[in-house]
Amino acid sequence: MQWVYHNPVFDVDYVHPSIRLSSAWVGHNHFAYDFIRFMKPKKVVELGTHYGSSFYSFCQGIKDEQLSAECFAVDTWKGDLHSGPYGENVFEMVSYVTNHCYPTIGRLIRSTFDDALHLFEDESIDVLHIDGYHTFEAVSHDFETWLPKVSKNGAVLFHDIAVLDRDFGVYKLWETLKKQHPYLEFSHSYGLGVLFPKGYDNKFQDVFDKKEELQRKYAGSNI
């Protein structure tokens, strides 16, 4: 199976175009979309959603590929020390866009990450995106506690692997993990790491063989 570079139309852009275009995730939207269409997961879970740029990219991929899949967003929608606090209007906006664009796909879980763990069976999550509080301790905890929920051949995505300032520590965890497991990584848009901690489907071998091509292609898709 060949990797396909799509030219997607994101439904969220018709409803609220600033969500994607003003997001730190904007440079990864096209990769996330293509990744979902290539991998064809049954369950996607995102830890830390804020306005939903990455979440909607996953949902759009599921929708356009016509997958029988669900995409869950887990967040308190209250903010943290890195994002800063924000009001109820953010959750209301995410709820509106999700219900309007992805009513049968998107699922919002307003909860801490730890409190949401019991909602998912072990080895049931095909794609896990970790983008919560970004200290080394916090992201390590999120990875360790949610890893049992990841399926065989599942993928774990980490945003901000290229942020070295403030007290961000995702890069520290990423440097350790990528020495232990197969991975893809991108340095643009604050960095994105894609880890396969429990193996990978054979169709990904071709993707690993052209890592540099993917990096070049998606580094130029900041739209």
PDB file of C-alpha atoms in Angstrom:
ATOM      1  CA  MET A   1       0.000   0.000   0.000  1.00  0.00           C
ATOM      2  CA  GLN A   2       1.412   3.356  -1.054  1.00  0.00           C
ATOM      3  CA  TRP A   3       1.357   6.514   1.037  1.00  0.00           C
ATOM      4  CA  VAL A   4      -0.819   9.169  -0.628  1.00  0.00           C
ATOM      5  CA  TYR A   5      -0.349  12.936  -0.351  1.00  0.00           C
ATOM      6  CA  HIS A   6      -3.901  14.240  -0.385  1.00  0.00           C
ATOM      7  CA  ASN A   7      -5.090  17.798  -0.835  1.00  0.00           C
ATOM      8  CA  PRO A   8      -7.827  17.813   1.803  1.00  0.00           C
ATOM      9  CA  VAL A   9     -10.607  20.277   2.382  1.00  0.00           C
ATOM     10  CA  PHE A  10     -11.163  20.659   6.118  1.00  0.00           C
ATOM     11  CA  ASP A  11     -14.821  21.177   7.003  1.00  0.00           C
ATOM     12  CA  VAL A  12     -13.851  23.229  10.048  1.00  0.00           C
ATOM     13  CA  ASP A  13     -12.484  25.939   7.744  1.00  0.00           C
ATOM     14  CA  TYR A  14     -16.011  26.715   6.545  1.00  0.00           C
ATOM     15  CA  VAL A  15     -17.279  27.042  10.102  1.00  0.00           C
ATOM     16  CA  HIS A  16     -14.352  28.701  11.870  1.00  0.00           C
ATOM     17  CA  PRO A  17     -11.231  29.070   9.655  1.00  0.00           C
ATOM     18  CA  SER A  18      -9.081  30.653  12.359  1.00  0.00           C
ATOM     19  CA  ILE A  19      -9.049  27.420  14.384  1.00  0.00           C
ATOM     20  CA  ARG A  20      -6.566  25.711  12.083  1.00  0.00           C
ATOM     21  CA  LEU A  21      -4.720  28.708  10.725  1.00  0.00           C
ATOM     22  CA  SER A  22      -3.889  30.197  14.125  1.00  0.00           C
ATOM     23  CA  SER A  23      -2.879  26.903  15.720  1.00  0.00           C
ATOM     24  CA  ALA A  24       0.630  25.749  16.614  1.00  0.00           C
ATOM     25  CA  TRP A  25      -0.449  22.490  14.956  1.00  0.00           C
ATOM     26  CA  VAL A  26      -1.123  24.036  11.545  1.00  0.00           C
ATOM     27  CA  GLY A  27       1.966  22.534   9.904  1.00  0.00           C
ATOM     28  CA  HIS A  28       0.909  18.996  10.823  1.00  0.00           C
ATOM     29  CA  ASN A  29      -2.739  19.047   9.707  1.00  0.00           C
ATOM     30  CA  HIS A  30      -2.017  17.528   6.293  1.00  0.00           C
ATOM     31  CA  PHE A  31       0.221  14.807   7.707  1.00  0.00           C
ATOM     32  CA  ALA A  32      -2.353  13.866  10.347  1.00  0.00           C
ATOM     33  CA  TYR A  33      -5.036  13.644   7.686  1.00  0.00           C
ATOM     34  CA  ASP A  34      -2.899  11.484   5.384  1.00  0.00           C
ATOM     35  CA  PHE A  35      -1.763   9.355   8.323  1.00  0.00           C
ATOM     36  CA  ILE A  36      -5.332   8.513   9.289  1.00  0.00           C
ATOM     37  CA  ARG A  37      -6.300   7.648   5.732  1.00  0.00           C
ATOM     38  CA  PHE A  38      -3.234   5.409   5.397  1.00  0.00           C
ATOM     39  CA  MET A  39      -3.431   3.697   8.782  1.00  0.00           C
ATOM     40  CA  LYS A  40      -7.246   3.312   8.860  1.00  0.00           C
ATOM     41  CA  PRO A  41      -7.623   3.190  12.656  1.00  0.00           C
ATOM     42  CA  LYS A  42     -10.801   2.211  14.450  1.00  0.00           C
ATOM     43  CA  LYS A  43     -10.209   4.382  17.493  1.00  0.00           C
ATOM     44  CA  VAL A  44      -8.270   7.636  17.864  1.00  0.00           C
ATOM     45  CA  VAL A  45      -7.781   9.352  21.228  1.00  0.00           C
ATOM     46  CA  GLU A  46      -6.332  12.804  21.750  1.00  0.00           C
ATOM     47  CA  LEU A  47      -5.094  13.985  25.142  1.00  0.00           C
ATOM     48  CA  GLY A  48      -5.231  17.782  25.088  1.00  0.00           C
ATOM     49  CA  THR A  49      -7.369  19.404  22.413  1.00  0.00           C
ATOM     50  CA  HIS A  50      -7.817  23.122  23.184  1.00  0.00           C
ATOM     51  CA  TYR A  51      -9.431  24.600  20.026  1.00  0.00           C
ATOM     52  CA  GLY A  52      -9.247  21.294  18.136  1.00  0.00           C
ATOM     53  CA  SER A  53      -6.908  21.826  15.181  1.00  0.00           C
ATOM     54  CA  SER A  54      -5.333  18.378  15.397  1.00  0.00           C
ATOM     55  CA  PHE A  55      -8.576  16.716  16.479  1.00  0.00           C
ATOM     56  CA  TYR A  56     -10.416  17.967  13.408  1.00  0.00           C
ATOM     57  CA  SER A  57      -7.607  16.757  11.141  1.00  0.00           C
ATOM     58  CA  PHE A  58      -8.045  13.241  12.511  1.00  0.00           C
ATOM     59  CA  CYS A  59     -11.830  13.497  12.187  1.00  0.00           C
ATOM     60  CA  GLN A  60     -11.605  14.747   8.602  1.00  0.00           C
ATOM     61  CA  GLY A  61      -9.374  11.833   7.636  1.00  0.00           C
ATOM     62  CA  ILE A  62     -11.835   9.379   9.158  1.00  0.00           C
ATOM     63  CA  LYS A  63     -14.748  11.070   7.395  1.00  0.00           C
ATOM     64  CA  ASP A  64     -13.161  11.222   3.949  1.00  0.00           C
ATOM     65  CA  GLU A  65     -11.842   7.662   4.134  1.00  0.00           C
ATOM     66  CA  GLN A  66     -15.330   6.578   5.217  1.00  0.00           C
ATOM     67  CA  LEU A  67     -13.976   4.605   8.143  1.00  0.00           C
ATOM     68  CA  SER A  68     -16.119   3.046  10.843  1.00  0.00           C
ATOM     69  CA  ALA A  69     -14.086   4.806  13.496  1.00  0.00           C
ATOM     70  CA  GLU A  70     -14.422   7.212  16.399  1.00  0.00           C
ATOM     71  CA  CYS A  71     -12.166  10.043  17.485  1.00  0.00           C
ATOM     72  CA  PHE A  72     -12.133  11.049  21.152  1.00  0.00           C
ATOM     73  CA  ALA A  73     -10.904  14.372  22.536  1.00  0.00           C
ATOM     74  CA  VAL A  74     -10.008  14.331  26.227  1.00  0.00           C
ATOM     75  CA  ASP A  75      -9.540  17.724  27.864  1.00  0.00           C
ATOM     76  CA  THR A  76     -10.797  19.734  30.828  1.00  0.00           C
ATOM     77  CA  TRP A  77     -11.058  22.787  28.560  1.00  0.00           C
ATOM     78  CA  LYS A  78      -9.877  24.947  31.430  1.00  0.00           C
ATOM     79  CA  GLY A  79      -6.257  25.437  30.336  1.00  0.00           C
ATOM     80  CA  ASP A  80      -2.972  24.869  32.159  1.00  0.00           C
ATOM     81  CA  LEU A  81       0.240  26.732  32.962  1.00  0.00           C
ATOM     82  CA  HIS A  82       1.473  26.427  29.368  1.00  0.00           C
ATOM     83  CA  SER A  83      -1.693  27.316  27.474  1.00  0.00           C
ATOM     84  CA  GLY A  84      -2.937  29.680  30.135  1.00  0.00           C
ATOM     85  CA  PRO A  85      -6.483  29.585  31.517  1.00  0.00           C
ATOM     86  CA  TYR A  86      -9.396  30.076  29.154  1.00  0.00           C
ATOM     87  CA  GLY A  87     -13.143  30.441  29.408  1.00  0.00           C
ATOM     88  CA  GLU A  88     -16.166  28.304  28.678  1.00  0.00           C
ATOM     89  CA  ASN A  89     -16.386  29.776  25.185  1.00  0.00           C
ATOM     90  CA  VAL A  90     -13.558  27.491  23.989  1.00  0.00           C
ATOM     91  CA  PHE A  91     -15.397  24.300  24.910  1.00  0.00           C
ATOM     92  CA  GLU A  92     -18.603  25.693  23.429  1.00  0.00           C
ATOM     93  CA  MET A  93     -16.807  26.391  20.149  1.00  0.00           C
ATOM     94  CA  VAL A  94     -15.246  22.916  19.990  1.00  0.00           C
ATOM     95  CA  SER A  95     -18.612  21.344  20.765  1.00  0.00           C
ATOM     96  CA  TYR A  96     -20.321  23.363  18.048  1.00  0.00           C
ATOM     97  CA  VAL A  97     -17.758  22.523  15.362  1.00  0.00           C
ATOM     98  CA  THR A  98     -17.708  18.841  16.318  1.00  0.00           C
ATOM     99  CA  ASN A  99     -21.494  18.535  16.253  1.00  0.00           C
ATOM    100  CA  HIS A 100     -21.746  20.487  13.010  1.00  0.00           C
ATOM    101  CA  CYS A 101     -18.911  18.849  11.047  1.00  0.00           C
ATOM    102  CA  TYR A 102     -18.271  15.435  12.615  1.00  0.00           C
ATOM    103  CA  PRO A 103     -21.425  14.407  14.526  1.00  0.00           C
ATOM    104  CA  THR A 104     -20.932  10.653  14.066  1.00  0.00           C
ATOM    105  CA  ILE A 105     -17.145  10.681  14.504  1.00  0.00           C
ATOM    106  CA  GLY A 106     -16.051  13.164  17.163  1.00  0.00           C
ATOM    107  CA  ARG A 107     -16.541  12.473  20.859  1.00  0.00           C
ATOM    108  CA  LEU A 108     -15.653  15.033  23.539  1.00  0.00           C
ATOM    109  CA  ILE A 109     -14.715  13.833  27.018  1.00  0.00           C
ATOM    110  CA  ARG A 110     -14.438  16.676  29.509  1.00  0.00           C
ATOM    111  CA  SER A 111     -12.100  15.165  32.055  1.00  0.00           C
ATOM    112  CA  THR A 112      -8.547  14.963  33.273  1.00  0.00           C
ATOM    113  CA  PHE A 113      -6.465  12.405  31.417  1.00  0.00           C
ATOM    114  CA  ASP A 114      -6.171  10.152  34.454  1.00  0.00           C
ATOM    115  CA  ASP A 115      -9.902  10.174  35.138  1.00  0.00           C
ATOM    116  CA  ALA A 116     -10.655   9.179  31.535  1.00  0.00           C
ATOM    117  CA  LEU A 117      -8.417   6.100  31.551  1.00  0.00           C
ATOM    118  CA  HIS A 118     -11.148   3.739  32.723  1.00  0.00           C
ATOM    119  CA  LEU A 119     -13.286   4.612  29.700  1.00  0.00           C
ATOM    120  CA  PHE A 120     -10.953   2.749  27.337  1.00  0.00           C
ATOM    121  CA  GLU A 121     -10.091  -0.928  27.297  1.00  0.00           C
ATOM    122  CA  ASP A 122      -6.486  -2.076  27.148  1.00  0.00           C
ATOM    123  CA  GLU A 123      -5.052  -2.353  23.617  1.00  0.00           C
ATOM    124  CA  SER A 124      -8.084  -0.591  22.125  1.00  0.00           C
ATOM    125  CA  ILE A 125      -6.557   2.698  20.894  1.00  0.00           C
ATOM    126  CA  ASP A 126      -4.973   2.638  17.450  1.00  0.00           C
ATOM    127  CA  VAL A 127      -3.774   6.256  17.442  1.00  0.00           C
ATOM    128  CA  LEU A 128      -3.003   8.154  20.657  1.00  0.00           C
ATOM    129  CA  HIS A 129      -2.062  11.835  20.430  1.00  0.00           C
ATOM    130  CA  ILE A 130      -0.431  13.288  23.561  1.00  0.00           C
ATOM    131  CA  ASP A 131      -0.536  17.088  23.648  1.00  0.00           C
ATOM    132  CA  GLY A 132      -1.327  18.074  27.224  1.00  0.00           C
ATOM    133  CA  TYR A 133       0.860  19.704  29.862  1.00  0.00           C
ATOM    134  CA  HIS A 134       4.357  19.670  28.395  1.00  0.00           C
ATOM    135  CA  THR A 135       6.774  19.206  31.284  1.00  0.00           C
ATOM    136  CA  PHE A 136       8.933  16.091  31.208  1.00  0.00           C
ATOM    137  CA  GLU A 137       7.167  14.705  34.259  1.00  0.00           C
ATOM    138  CA  ALA A 138       3.684  15.321  32.863  1.00  0.00           C
ATOM    139  CA  VAL A 139       4.246  13.915  29.380  1.00  0.00           C
ATOM    140  CA  SER A 140       6.118  10.913  30.792  1.00  0.00           C
ATOM    141  CA  HIS A 141       3.198  10.211  33.101  1.00  0.00           C
ATOM    142  CA  ASP A 142       0.708  10.506  30.247  1.00  0.00           C
ATOM    143  CA  PHE A 143       2.713   8.116  28.081  1.00  0.00           C
ATOM    144  CA  GLU A 144       3.235   5.543  30.819  1.00  0.00           C
ATOM    145  CA  THR A 145      -0.356   5.514  32.030  1.00  0.00           C
ATOM    146  CA  TRP A 146      -1.930   5.413  28.570  1.00  0.00           C
ATOM    147  CA  LEU A 147       0.506   2.986  26.911  1.00  0.00           C
ATOM    148  CA  PRO A 148      -1.467  -0.109  28.018  1.00  0.00           C
ATOM    149  CA  LYS A 149      -4.448   1.317  26.141  1.00  0.00           C
ATOM    150  CA  VAL A 150      -2.544   1.404  22.827  1.00  0.00           C
ATOM    151  CA  SER A 151      -3.217  -1.477  20.463  1.00  0.00           C
ATOM    152  CA  LYS A 152      -0.695  -3.784  18.849  1.00  0.00           C
ATOM    153  CA  ASN A 153       0.824  -1.868  15.912  1.00  0.00           C
ATOM    154  CA  GLY A 154      -0.724   1.321  17.313  1.00  0.00           C
ATOM    155  CA  ALA A 155       0.900   4.750  17.093  1.00  0.00           C
ATOM    156  CA  VAL A 156       1.549   7.420  19.715  1.00  0.00           C
ATOM    157  CA  LEU A 157       1.955  11.012  18.522  1.00  0.00           C
ATOM    158  CA  PHE A 158       3.797  13.662  20.537  1.00  0.00           C
ATOM    159  CA  HIS A 159       3.567  17.358  19.693  1.00  0.00           C
ATOM    160  CA  ASP A 160       6.239  19.938  20.652  1.00  0.00           C
ATOM    161  CA  ILE A 161       9.233  17.604  20.432  1.00  0.00           C
ATOM    162  CA  ALA A 162      11.273  20.519  19.038  1.00  0.00           C
ATOM    163  CA  VAL A 163      10.508  22.996  21.842  1.00  0.00           C
ATOM    164  CA  LEU A 164      13.574  23.357  24.043  1.00  0.00           C
ATOM    165  CA  ASP A 165      12.757  26.466  26.069  1.00  0.00           C
ATOM    166  CA  ARG A 166      10.655  27.281  29.116  1.00  0.00           C
ATOM    167  CA  ASP A 167      10.011  24.092  31.094  1.00  0.00           C
ATOM    168  CA  PHE A 168       8.903  22.015  28.115  1.00  0.00           C
ATOM    169  CA  GLY A 169      10.285  18.494  28.402  1.00  0.00           C
ATOM    170  CA  VAL A 170       8.650  16.545  25.586  1.00  0.00           C
ATOM    171  CA  TYR A 171      11.941  16.563  23.678  1.00  0.00           C
ATOM    172  CA  LYS A 172      13.679  14.772  26.557  1.00  0.00           C
ATOM    173  CA  LEU A 173      11.184  11.930  26.579  1.00  0.00           C
ATOM    174  CA  TRP A 174      11.187  11.775  22.789  1.00  0.00           C
ATOM    175  CA  GLU A 175      14.968  11.439  22.590  1.00  0.00           C
ATOM    176  CA  THR A 176      14.756   8.413  24.867  1.00  0.00           C
ATOM    177  CA  LEU A 177      11.770   6.751  23.217  1.00  0.00           C
ATOM    178  CA  LYS A 178      12.975   7.022  19.638  1.00  0.00           C
ATOM    179  CA  LYS A 179      16.070   5.019  20.558  1.00  0.00           C
ATOM    180  CA  GLN A 180      13.812   2.160  21.638  1.00  0.00           C
ATOM    181  CA  HIS A 181      11.047   2.048  19.022  1.00  0.00           C
ATOM    182  CA  PRO A 182      10.376   2.685  15.316  1.00  0.00           C
ATOM    183  CA  TYR A 183       9.398   6.296  14.671  1.00  0.00           C
ATOM    184  CA  LEU A 184       8.797   9.188  12.306  1.00  0.00           C
ATOM    185  CA  GLU A 185       9.570  12.773  13.258  1.00  0.00           C
ATOM    186  CA  PHE A 186       9.089  16.291  11.950  1.00  0.00           C
ATOM    187  CA  SER A 187      10.855  19.391  13.249  1.00  0.00           C
ATOM    188  CA  HIS A 188       8.544  22.086  11.825  1.00  0.00           C
ATOM    189  CA  SER A 189       5.549  23.560  13.682  1.00  0.00           C
ATOM    190  CA  TYR A 190       7.204  22.890  17.049  1.00  0.00           C
ATOM    191  CA  GLY A 191       7.904  19.271  16.136  1.00  0.00           C
ATOM    192  CA  LEU A 192       5.839  16.111  15.885  1.00  0.00           C
ATOM    193  CA  GLY A 193       6.959  12.625  16.827  1.00  0.00           C
ATOM    194  CA  VAL A 194       5.167   9.453  15.713  1.00  0.00           C
ATOM    195  CA  LEU A 195       6.123   6.411  17.780  1.00  0.00           C
ATOM    196  CA  PHE A 196       5.253   2.747  17.252  1.00  0.00           C
ATOM    197  CA  PRO A 197       5.853   1.297  20.742  1.00  0.00           C
ATOM    198  CA  LYS A 198       4.208  -2.071  20.060  1.00  0.00           C
ATOM    199  CA  GLY A 199       5.376  -2.770  16.534  1.00  0.00           C
ATOM    200  CA  TYR A 200       3.884  -1.673  13.235  1.00  0.00           C
ATOM    201  CA  ASP A 201       1.940  -3.027  10.287  1.00  0.00           C
ATOM    202  CA  ASN A 202       4.158  -4.133   7.409  1.00  0.00           C
ATOM    203  CA  LYS A 203       2.647  -1.477   5.151  1.00  0.00           C
ATOM    204  CA  PHE A 204       4.562   1.147   7.147  1.00  0.00           C
ATOM    205  CA  GLN A 205       7.931  -0.190   5.992  1.00  0.00           C
ATOM    206  CA  ASP A 206       7.638   1.812   2.783  1.00  0.00           C
ATOM    207  CA  VAL A 207       6.840   4.898   4.862  1.00  0.00           C
ATOM    208  CA  PHE A 208       9.928   4.433   7.025  1.00  0.00           C
ATOM    209  CA  ASP A 209      12.024   4.019   3.892  1.00  0.00           C
ATOM    210  CA  LYS A 210      11.041   7.493   2.715  1.00  0.00           C
ATOM    211  CA  LYS A 211      11.179   9.413   5.994  1.00  0.00           C
ATOM    212  CA  GLU A 212      13.132  12.268   4.461  1.00  0.00           C
ATOM    213  CA  GLU A 213      10.644  12.663   1.625  1.00  0.00           C
ATOM    214  CA  LEU A 214       7.783  12.971   4.114  1.00  0.00           C
ATOM    215  CA  GLN A 215       9.722  15.531   6.129  1.00  0.00           C
ATOM    216  CA  ARG A 216      10.284  17.684   3.051  1.00  0.00           C
ATOM    217  CA  LYS A 217       6.710  17.385   1.821  1.00  0.00           C
ATOM    218  CA  TYR A 218       5.004  18.217   5.093  1.00  0.00           C
ATOM    219  CA  ALA A 219       7.416  20.943   6.153  1.00  0.00           C
ATOM    220  CA  GLY A 220       6.068  22.878   3.186  1.00  0.00           C
ATOM    221  CA  SER A 221       2.383  22.283   3.933  1.00  0.00           C
ATOM    222  CA  ASN A 222       1.887  24.911   6.636  1.00  0.00           C
ATOM    223  CA  ILE A 223      -1.631  25.703   5.487  1.00  0.00           C
TER     224      ILE A 223
END
